[in-house]
mmCIF file of C-alpha atoms in Angstrom:
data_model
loop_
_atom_site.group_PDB
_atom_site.id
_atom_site.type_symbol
_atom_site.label_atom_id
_atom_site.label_comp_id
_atom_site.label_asym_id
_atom_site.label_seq_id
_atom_site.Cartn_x
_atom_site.Cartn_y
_atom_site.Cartn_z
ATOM 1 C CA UNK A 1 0.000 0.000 0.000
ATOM 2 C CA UNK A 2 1.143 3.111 -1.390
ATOM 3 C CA UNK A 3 0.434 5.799 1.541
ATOM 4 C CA UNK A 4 0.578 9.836 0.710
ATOM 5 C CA UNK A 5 0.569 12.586 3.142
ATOM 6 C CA UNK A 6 -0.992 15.631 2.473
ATOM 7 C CA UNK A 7 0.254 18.504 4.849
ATOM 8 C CA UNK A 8 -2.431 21.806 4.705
ATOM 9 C CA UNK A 9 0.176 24.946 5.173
ATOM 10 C CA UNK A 10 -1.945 27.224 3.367
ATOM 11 C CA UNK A 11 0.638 30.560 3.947
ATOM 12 C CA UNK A 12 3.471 28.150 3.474
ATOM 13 C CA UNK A 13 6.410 28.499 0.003
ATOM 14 C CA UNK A 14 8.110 25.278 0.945
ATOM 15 C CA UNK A 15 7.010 22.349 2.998
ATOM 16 C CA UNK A 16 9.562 19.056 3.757
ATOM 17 C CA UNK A 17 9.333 16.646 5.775
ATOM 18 C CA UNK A 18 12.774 15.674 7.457
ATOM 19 C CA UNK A 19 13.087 12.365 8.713
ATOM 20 C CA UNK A 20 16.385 11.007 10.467
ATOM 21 C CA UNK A 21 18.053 14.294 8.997
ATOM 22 C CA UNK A 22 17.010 13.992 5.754
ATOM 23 C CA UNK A 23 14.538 16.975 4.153
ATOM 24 C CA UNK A 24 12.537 15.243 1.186
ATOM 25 C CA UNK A 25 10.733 18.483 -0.219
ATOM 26 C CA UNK A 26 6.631 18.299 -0.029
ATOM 27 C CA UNK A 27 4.976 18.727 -3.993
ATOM 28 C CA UNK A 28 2.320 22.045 -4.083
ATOM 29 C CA UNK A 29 -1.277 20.936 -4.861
ATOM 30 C CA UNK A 30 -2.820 24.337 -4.145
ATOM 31 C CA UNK A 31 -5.625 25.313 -1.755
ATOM 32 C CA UNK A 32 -2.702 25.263 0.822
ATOM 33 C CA UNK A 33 -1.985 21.745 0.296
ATOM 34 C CA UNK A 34 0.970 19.787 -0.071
ATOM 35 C CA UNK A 35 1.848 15.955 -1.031
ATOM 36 C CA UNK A 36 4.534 14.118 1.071
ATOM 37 C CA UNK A 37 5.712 10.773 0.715
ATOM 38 C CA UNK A 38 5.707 9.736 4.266
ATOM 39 C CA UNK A 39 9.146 8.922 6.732
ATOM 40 C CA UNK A 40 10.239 4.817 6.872
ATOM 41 C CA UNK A 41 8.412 3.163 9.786
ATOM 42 C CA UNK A 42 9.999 4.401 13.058
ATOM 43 C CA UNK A 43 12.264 7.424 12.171
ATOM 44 C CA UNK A 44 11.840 10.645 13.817
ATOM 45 C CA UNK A 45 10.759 12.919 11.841
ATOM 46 C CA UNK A 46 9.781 16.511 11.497
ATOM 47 C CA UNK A 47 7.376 18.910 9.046
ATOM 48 C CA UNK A 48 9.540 21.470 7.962
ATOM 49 C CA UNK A 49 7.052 25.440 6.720
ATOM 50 C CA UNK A 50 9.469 27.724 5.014
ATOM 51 C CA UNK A 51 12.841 26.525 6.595
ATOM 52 C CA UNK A 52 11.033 26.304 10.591
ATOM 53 C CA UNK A 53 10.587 22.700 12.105
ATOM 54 C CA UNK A 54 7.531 21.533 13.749
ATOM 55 C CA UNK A 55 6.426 18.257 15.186
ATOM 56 C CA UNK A 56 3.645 16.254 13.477
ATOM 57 C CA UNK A 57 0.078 17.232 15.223
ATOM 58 C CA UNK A 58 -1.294 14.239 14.429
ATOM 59 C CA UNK A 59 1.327 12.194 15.358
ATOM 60 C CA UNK A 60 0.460 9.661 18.620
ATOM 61 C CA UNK A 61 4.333 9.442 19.640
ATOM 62 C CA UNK A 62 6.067 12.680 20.544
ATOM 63 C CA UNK A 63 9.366 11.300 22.730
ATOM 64 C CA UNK A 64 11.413 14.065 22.716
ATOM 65 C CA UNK A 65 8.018 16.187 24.196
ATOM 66 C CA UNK A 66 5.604 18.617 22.149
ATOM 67 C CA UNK A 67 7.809 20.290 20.566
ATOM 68 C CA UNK A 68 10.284 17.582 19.681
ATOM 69 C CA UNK A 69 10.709 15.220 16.714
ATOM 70 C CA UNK A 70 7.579 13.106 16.374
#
């Protein structure tokens, strides 16, 4: 199964989502919507809006606390 993210930034230029260090860069779909491929199963990982990190708010695991690496 083939899963894609879509992120909703809708003031955002650039969305990525970093995973173990990584930025993969998030396609534009307009309406403030971006495609992601998803992280590999258990890596931390972060959503990265014009070049500021931010944990994943609808991730269930945040280890390093709310404002960690989900």
């Amino acid at each position: 199964m083939n899963t894609v993210w879509k992120i909703w930034a809708p003031r955002a230029k650039a969305v990525e989502v970093v995973a173990n260090g990584r930025p993969r860069s998030a396609e534009p779909l307009g309406d403030g919507y971006f495609r992601a491929d998803p992280p590999p199963i258990e890596a931390d990982y972060e959503i990265r809006i014009d070049g500021r990190a931010r944990p994943d708010p609808r991730s269930r695991c945040q280890p390093q606390g709310v404002h960690g690496a989900s």
